[in-house]
Amino acid sequence: MKREELNHPTVQGNKLHKLKVNIQEAKRQQKDTLLTFGGAYSNHIAATAAAAKQVGLKSVGFIRGDELALTPDKWSPTLKRAHQNGMTLHFISRSDYREKNRPDTLQKLQQAFPQAYILPEGGSNILAVQGFESLMSDIESQCPDWSHLYTAVGTGGTLAGLVTFAKFKSHRSILGVATLKNADYLMPIIAQWILQTTEQKPVNHWHLLTQYHMGGYAKKTPELFKQLTDFKNTFGIDLDSIYTVKMVMAFYDQLQKKLLKPGSKIVLLHTGGLQGN
Ligand SMILES: Cc1ncc(COP(=O)(O)O)c(C=O)c1O
C-alpha cells in the first residue's frame, strides 16, 4: 500500500497532488481566493479550505443543501472544520447545485468573485491531473517492478494523473475502482484528460472497474464496515468508508477470482479521505 494518507496532516492523499498545480496557477493569475463546490462531507472541501489557509489564500465553498444555511448546529464536522479554516460557506439548493458546471453559471460566479480561482467539484481538471507526476515517480522508485496499481475513482482526475505519468510495460495496468454507480460516463472524460497530458497512448493499460460501487456513492453497508474493521485489525491501517475501502474490496475480489497472476506486484494507493471518518 502506498500510504498517501500520511503525506500531509490536512491536505491529505490525492488532494495534495490535485491542488498543487492549481494553487500555483491561482497565484500566477494573482487570484486571492480558491472557490469550489462540494457536499457536506466532501474531502475536497476540507482540503481546499486547509490548503488555502496554508498558502495565504481565502476560500469559498458552495455547499449542496440550502437547508443547512440556517442550522449551523447540523453542520458536519467537515463543514465546521472548513469554516474554522476560514472558508466562507454558501449553501445552495440541490437544483442550483446541479447547474454548477454550466458555462453561464461559472461566468456569473466569476463576475461575482473576480478574485477567485474556481475549482470544479472534486478538484479534477487538467492541472489536477498534472499534479501526479511526483507521486508516480515515487511509486516507480519505491516499487520499480509494480505490475498493478489500484486507486479509488470519484471524478477520475486521480486515475488520469497516474496513467499520464506511469511508465507502461507490457504487463502493467492501472485499475480505477469507481465509487459511484453507473460510472461508465467517466471513461471518455478520463481518456480525454490523459490524451491532453501525455504523448504515450496507454489505451490498454488502464481500466475503470464499475462493479465495486457497493450500492452507490457514500452508501454505508455492513460489508463495507466489516472490511474497514478487518483491514484495520490486520494491518493497523485506517481506510475511509467512501473511497479507499472499495478499492481494497475490489482488490480482494480480483485476487479471489484469480484475476491477478502469481508473481504480480500490486500497489494499492491509499488516497486519504480520513477526515470523513
Ligand atoms: C479519499 C479519496 N480517494 C479517492 C478519490 C477519487 O479521486 P478522483 O475524484 O480524482 O477520482 C477522492 C475524491 O476526490 C477521495 O476523496
Coordinates of C-alpha atoms and ligand atoms in Angstrom, one line a residue:
M1 CA 0.0 0.0 0.0
K2 CA 1.3 3.4 -1.0
R3 CA 0.4 5.4 2.1
E4 CA -0.6 8.8 0.7
E5 CA -2.9 9.3 3.7
L6 CA 0.2 10.2 5.5
N7 CA 1.5 12.8 3.0
H8 CA 0.1 15.8 4.8
P9 CA -1.8 16.4 8.0
T10 CA -4.7 18.4 6.5
V11 CA -4.4 18.3 2.7
Q12 CA -4.3 14.6 2.7
G13 CA -3.9 11.9 0.0
N14 CA -4.8 12.6 -3.6
K15 CA -5.9 16.1 -2.6
L16 CA -2.3 17.3 -2.1
H17 CA -1.5 16.3 -5.7
K18 CA -4.7 17.7 -7.2
L19 CA -4.4 21.1 -5.6
K20 CA -0.7 21.7 -6.0
V21 CA -0.5 22.9 -9.6
N22 CA -3.9 24.6 -9.3
I23 CA -2.6 26.7 -6.4
Q24 CA 0.5 27.6 -8.4
E25 CA -1.8 28.7 -11.3
A26 CA -4.1 30.7 -8.9
K27 CA -1.0 32.5 -7.6
R28 CA 0.3 33.1 -11.2
Q29 CA -3.1 34.7 -12.1
Q30 CA -2.8 36.8 -8.9
K31 CA -6.1 35.5 -7.5
D32 CA -6.6 35.7 -3.8
T33 CA -9.3 33.1 -3.3
L34 CA -10.0 29.4 -4.0
L35 CA -13.6 28.9 -4.8
T36 CA -15.1 25.4 -5.1
F37 CA -18.1 23.1 -4.7
G38 CA -18.9 20.1 -2.6
G39 CA -21.3 18.1 -0.4
A40 CA -21.4 18.4 3.4
Y41 CA -18.8 15.6 3.9
S42 CA -16.5 16.4 0.9
N43 CA -12.8 15.7 1.3
H44 CA -12.2 18.2 -1.4
I45 CA -13.9 21.0 0.5
A46 CA -11.9 20.1 3.6
A47 CA -8.6 20.0 1.7
T48 CA -9.3 23.2 -0.2
A49 CA -10.0 25.2 3.0
A50 CA -6.9 23.8 4.7
A51 CA -4.7 24.3 1.7
A52 CA -5.9 27.9 1.1
K53 CA -5.2 28.7 4.7
Q54 CA -1.8 27.3 4.5
V55 CA -0.7 29.2 1.4
G56 CA -2.4 32.5 2.4
L57 CA -5.4 32.5 0.1
K58 CA -9.0 32.9 1.1
S59 CA -11.5 30.2 0.3
V60 CA -15.2 30.0 -0.6
G61 CA -17.2 26.8 -0.7
F62 CA -20.6 26.4 -2.4
I63 CA -22.2 23.5 -0.5
R64 CA -25.1 21.3 -1.7
G65 CA -28.1 21.7 0.6
D66 CA -29.7 25.1 1.3
E67 CA -31.4 23.6 4.4
L68 CA -28.0 23.9 6.2
A69 CA -27.8 27.7 5.9
L70 CA -29.8 28.4 9.0
T71 CA -28.8 25.4 11.0
P72 CA -25.0 25.6 11.7
D73 CA -25.6 23.1 14.6
K74 CA -26.3 20.5 12.0
W75 CA -23.1 21.1 10.0
S76 CA -20.9 18.1 9.5
P77 CA -17.5 18.0 11.2
T78 CA -16.1 18.6 7.6
L79 CA -18.0 21.9 7.3
K80 CA -17.2 23.0 10.8
R81 CA -13.5 22.5 10.2
A82 CA -13.6 24.1 6.7
H83 CA -15.3 27.1 8.3
Q84 CA -12.7 27.2 11.1
N85 CA -10.0 27.2 8.4
G86 CA -11.5 30.4 7.1
M87 CA -13.8 29.1 4.3
T88 CA -16.8 31.2 3.6
L89 CA -19.7 28.8 3.1
H90 CA -22.6 29.4 0.7
F91 CA -25.4 26.8 0.9
I92 CA -27.3 26.3 -2.3
S93 CA -30.3 24.1 -3.3
R94 CA -29.8 20.8 -4.9
S95 CA -31.2 22.1 -8.1
D96 CA -28.9 25.1 -8.2
Y97 CA -26.0 22.8 -7.3
R98 CA -26.7 20.7 -10.4
E99 CA -26.1 23.8 -12.5
K100 CA -22.6 24.3 -11.2
N101 CA -20.7 23.3 -14.3
R102 CA -22.7 25.3 -16.8
P103 CA -20.6 27.9 -18.5
D104 CA -23.2 30.7 -17.8
T105 CA -23.3 29.7 -14.1
L106 CA -19.5 29.8 -13.9
Q107 CA -19.4 33.1 -15.7
K108 CA -21.8 34.7 -13.3
L109 CA -19.8 33.3 -10.4
Q110 CA -16.6 34.7 -11.8
Q111 CA -18.2 38.1 -12.1
A112 CA -19.4 37.9 -8.5
F113 CA -16.0 36.7 -7.3
P114 CA -13.5 38.3 -9.7
Q115 CA -10.5 37.5 -7.5
A116 CA -11.5 33.8 -7.2
Y117 CA -9.8 30.9 -8.9
I118 CA -12.6 28.4 -9.5
L119 CA -12.0 24.7 -9.0
P120 CA -14.6 22.1 -10.0
E121 CA -16.3 19.7 -7.6
G122 CA -13.7 17.1 -6.6
G123 CA -11.0 19.4 -7.8
S124 CA -10.4 17.5 -11.0
N125 CA -9.2 19.4 -14.0
I126 CA -6.3 19.2 -16.3
L127 CA -3.9 20.9 -13.8
A128 CA -5.0 18.4 -11.1
V129 CA -4.1 15.6 -13.5
Q130 CA -0.6 17.2 -14.0
G131 CA -0.1 17.2 -10.2
F132 CA 0.5 13.4 -10.1
E133 CA 4.0 13.3 -11.6
S134 CA 5.9 13.2 -8.3
L135 CA 3.6 10.6 -6.8
M136 CA 4.0 8.3 -9.8
S137 CA 7.8 8.8 -9.8
D138 CA 7.7 7.9 -6.0
I139 CA 5.9 4.7 -6.9
E140 CA 8.3 3.9 -9.7
S141 CA 11.3 4.3 -7.4
Q142 CA 9.8 2.6 -4.3
C143 CA 8.3 -0.4 -6.2
P144 CA 10.1 -0.5 -9.6
D145 CA 8.6 -3.8 -10.6
W146 CA 5.0 -3.0 -9.9
S147 CA 2.5 -4.7 -12.2
H148 CA -0.8 -3.5 -10.9
L149 CA -1.8 -0.2 -9.3
Y150 CA -5.3 0.2 -7.7
T151 CA -6.8 3.5 -7.0
A152 CA -10.3 4.7 -6.0
V153 CA -12.2 6.8 -8.5
G154 CA -14.7 9.6 -7.9
T155 CA -14.3 12.2 -10.6
G156 CA -11.4 10.4 -12.4
G157 CA -8.7 13.0 -12.1
T158 CA -6.5 10.8 -9.9
L159 CA -6.7 7.9 -12.2
A160 CA -6.0 10.1 -15.2
G161 CA -2.9 11.6 -13.4
L162 CA -1.5 8.2 -12.5
V163 CA -2.0 6.9 -16.1
T164 CA -0.4 10.0 -17.5
F165 CA 2.8 9.6 -15.6
A166 CA 3.2 5.8 -15.4
K167 CA 5.9 4.1 -17.3
F168 CA 3.9 1.4 -19.0
K169 CA 5.4 -2.0 -19.8
S170 CA 3.5 -4.9 -21.4
H171 CA 2.4 -6.5 -18.1
R172 CA 1.4 -3.3 -16.3
S173 CA -2.1 -2.0 -15.6
I174 CA -3.7 0.7 -13.5
L175 CA -7.1 -0.2 -12.2
G176 CA -9.5 2.5 -11.1
V177 CA -12.3 1.4 -8.8
A178 CA -15.4 3.6 -9.4
T179 CA -17.2 4.5 -6.2
L180 CA -20.3 5.9 -7.9
K181 CA -23.0 3.8 -9.6
N182 CA -23.2 3.9 -13.4
A183 CA -19.7 5.4 -13.7
D184 CA -19.1 4.4 -17.3
Y185 CA -19.7 8.1 -18.3
L186 CA -16.3 8.8 -16.7
M187 CA -14.4 6.8 -19.3
P188 CA -14.3 9.4 -22.1
I189 CA -13.6 12.2 -19.6
I190 CA -10.6 10.3 -18.2
A191 CA -9.4 9.3 -21.6
Q192 CA -9.6 13.0 -22.7
W193 CA -7.5 14.2 -19.7
I194 CA -4.9 11.5 -20.4
L195 CA -4.8 12.5 -24.1
Q196 CA -4.3 16.1 -23.2
T197 CA -1.3 15.5 -21.0
T198 CA 0.7 12.6 -22.5
E199 CA 2.1 11.6 -25.8
Q200 CA 2.1 7.9 -25.0
K201 CA -1.1 6.0 -25.8
P202 CA -1.8 3.9 -22.7
V203 CA -5.1 2.6 -24.2
N204 CA -4.9 -1.0 -22.9
H205 CA -3.1 -0.2 -19.7
W206 CA -5.9 1.3 -17.6
H207 CA -9.3 0.1 -16.7
L208 CA -12.3 1.6 -14.9
L209 CA -13.9 -1.1 -12.7
T210 CA -17.5 -0.1 -12.3
Q211 CA -18.8 -3.1 -10.5
Y212 CA -17.5 -2.3 -7.0
H213 CA -19.6 0.8 -6.1
M214 CA -21.3 -1.4 -3.3
G215 CA -24.7 0.2 -3.8
G216 CA -23.6 3.7 -4.7
Y217 CA -21.7 6.7 -3.6
A218 CA -21.4 7.0 0.2
K219 CA -23.7 4.1 0.8
K220 CA -22.8 2.6 4.2
T221 CA -23.2 -1.2 4.2
P222 CA -22.3 -3.7 6.9
E223 CA -20.0 -5.4 4.3
L224 CA -18.0 -2.1 3.9
F225 CA -17.7 -1.6 7.7
K226 CA -16.5 -5.2 8.1
Q227 CA -13.8 -4.7 5.5
L228 CA -12.8 -1.5 7.2
T229 CA -12.5 -3.1 10.6
D230 CA -10.8 -6.2 9.3
F231 CA -8.2 -4.2 7.4
K232 CA -7.5 -2.0 10.5
N233 CA -7.2 -5.1 12.7
T234 CA -5.0 -7.0 10.3
F235 CA -2.7 -4.2 9.1
G236 CA -3.3 -1.3 11.5
I237 CA -4.2 1.0 8.6
D238 CA -7.3 3.1 8.6
L239 CA -9.4 3.2 5.4
D240 CA -12.2 5.7 4.6
S241 CA -15.7 4.4 4.1
I242 CA -16.4 6.0 0.7
Y243 CA -13.3 5.5 -1.4
T244 CA -10.3 3.5 -0.2
V245 CA -12.4 0.7 1.4
K246 CA -14.0 0.0 -2.0
M247 CA -10.6 0.0 -3.7
V248 CA -9.4 -2.6 -1.2
M249 CA -12.6 -4.7 -1.6
A250 CA -12.1 -4.7 -5.4
F251 CA -8.5 -5.9 -5.0
Y252 CA -9.5 -8.8 -2.7
D253 CA -12.3 -9.8 -5.1
Q254 CA -10.0 -9.9 -8.0
L255 CA -7.5 -11.8 -6.0
Q256 CA -10.1 -14.4 -5.0
K257 CA -11.3 -14.7 -8.6
K258 CA -7.7 -15.4 -9.7
L259 CA -7.6 -12.4 -12.0
L260 CA -4.2 -11.5 -10.7
K261 CA -1.4 -13.8 -11.9
P262 CA 1.0 -15.3 -9.4
G263 CA 4.1 -13.1 -9.1
S264 CA 2.2 -9.9 -9.7
K265 CA 3.5 -6.9 -7.7
I266 CA 0.4 -5.0 -6.6
V267 CA 0.3 -1.5 -5.3
L268 CA -2.8 -0.2 -3.5
L269 CA -2.9 3.6 -3.4
H270 CA -4.3 5.0 -0.2
T271 CA -5.8 8.3 -1.4
G272 CA -6.6 9.5 2.1
G273 CA -10.1 10.8 2.9
L274 CA -9.8 10.0 6.6
Q275 CA -11.2 13.4 7.6
G276 CA -14.5 11.9 6.5
N277 CA -14.4 9.2 9.2
Ligands
LIG1 C1 -10.1 9.9 -0.4 C2 -10.4 9.9 -1.9 N1 -9.9 9.0 -2.7 C3 -10.2 9.0 -4.0 C4 -10.9 10.0 -4.6 C5 -11.2 9.9 -6.0 O1 -10.4 10.9 -6.7 P1 -10.9 11.5 -8.1 O2 -12.1 12.4 -7.8 O3 -9.7 12.2 -8.6 O4 -11.3 10.3 -8.9 C6 -11.4 11.0 -3.8 C7 -12.3 12.1 -4.4 O5 -11.8 13.1 -4.8 C8 -11.2 11.0 -2.4 O6 -11.6 12.0 -1.6

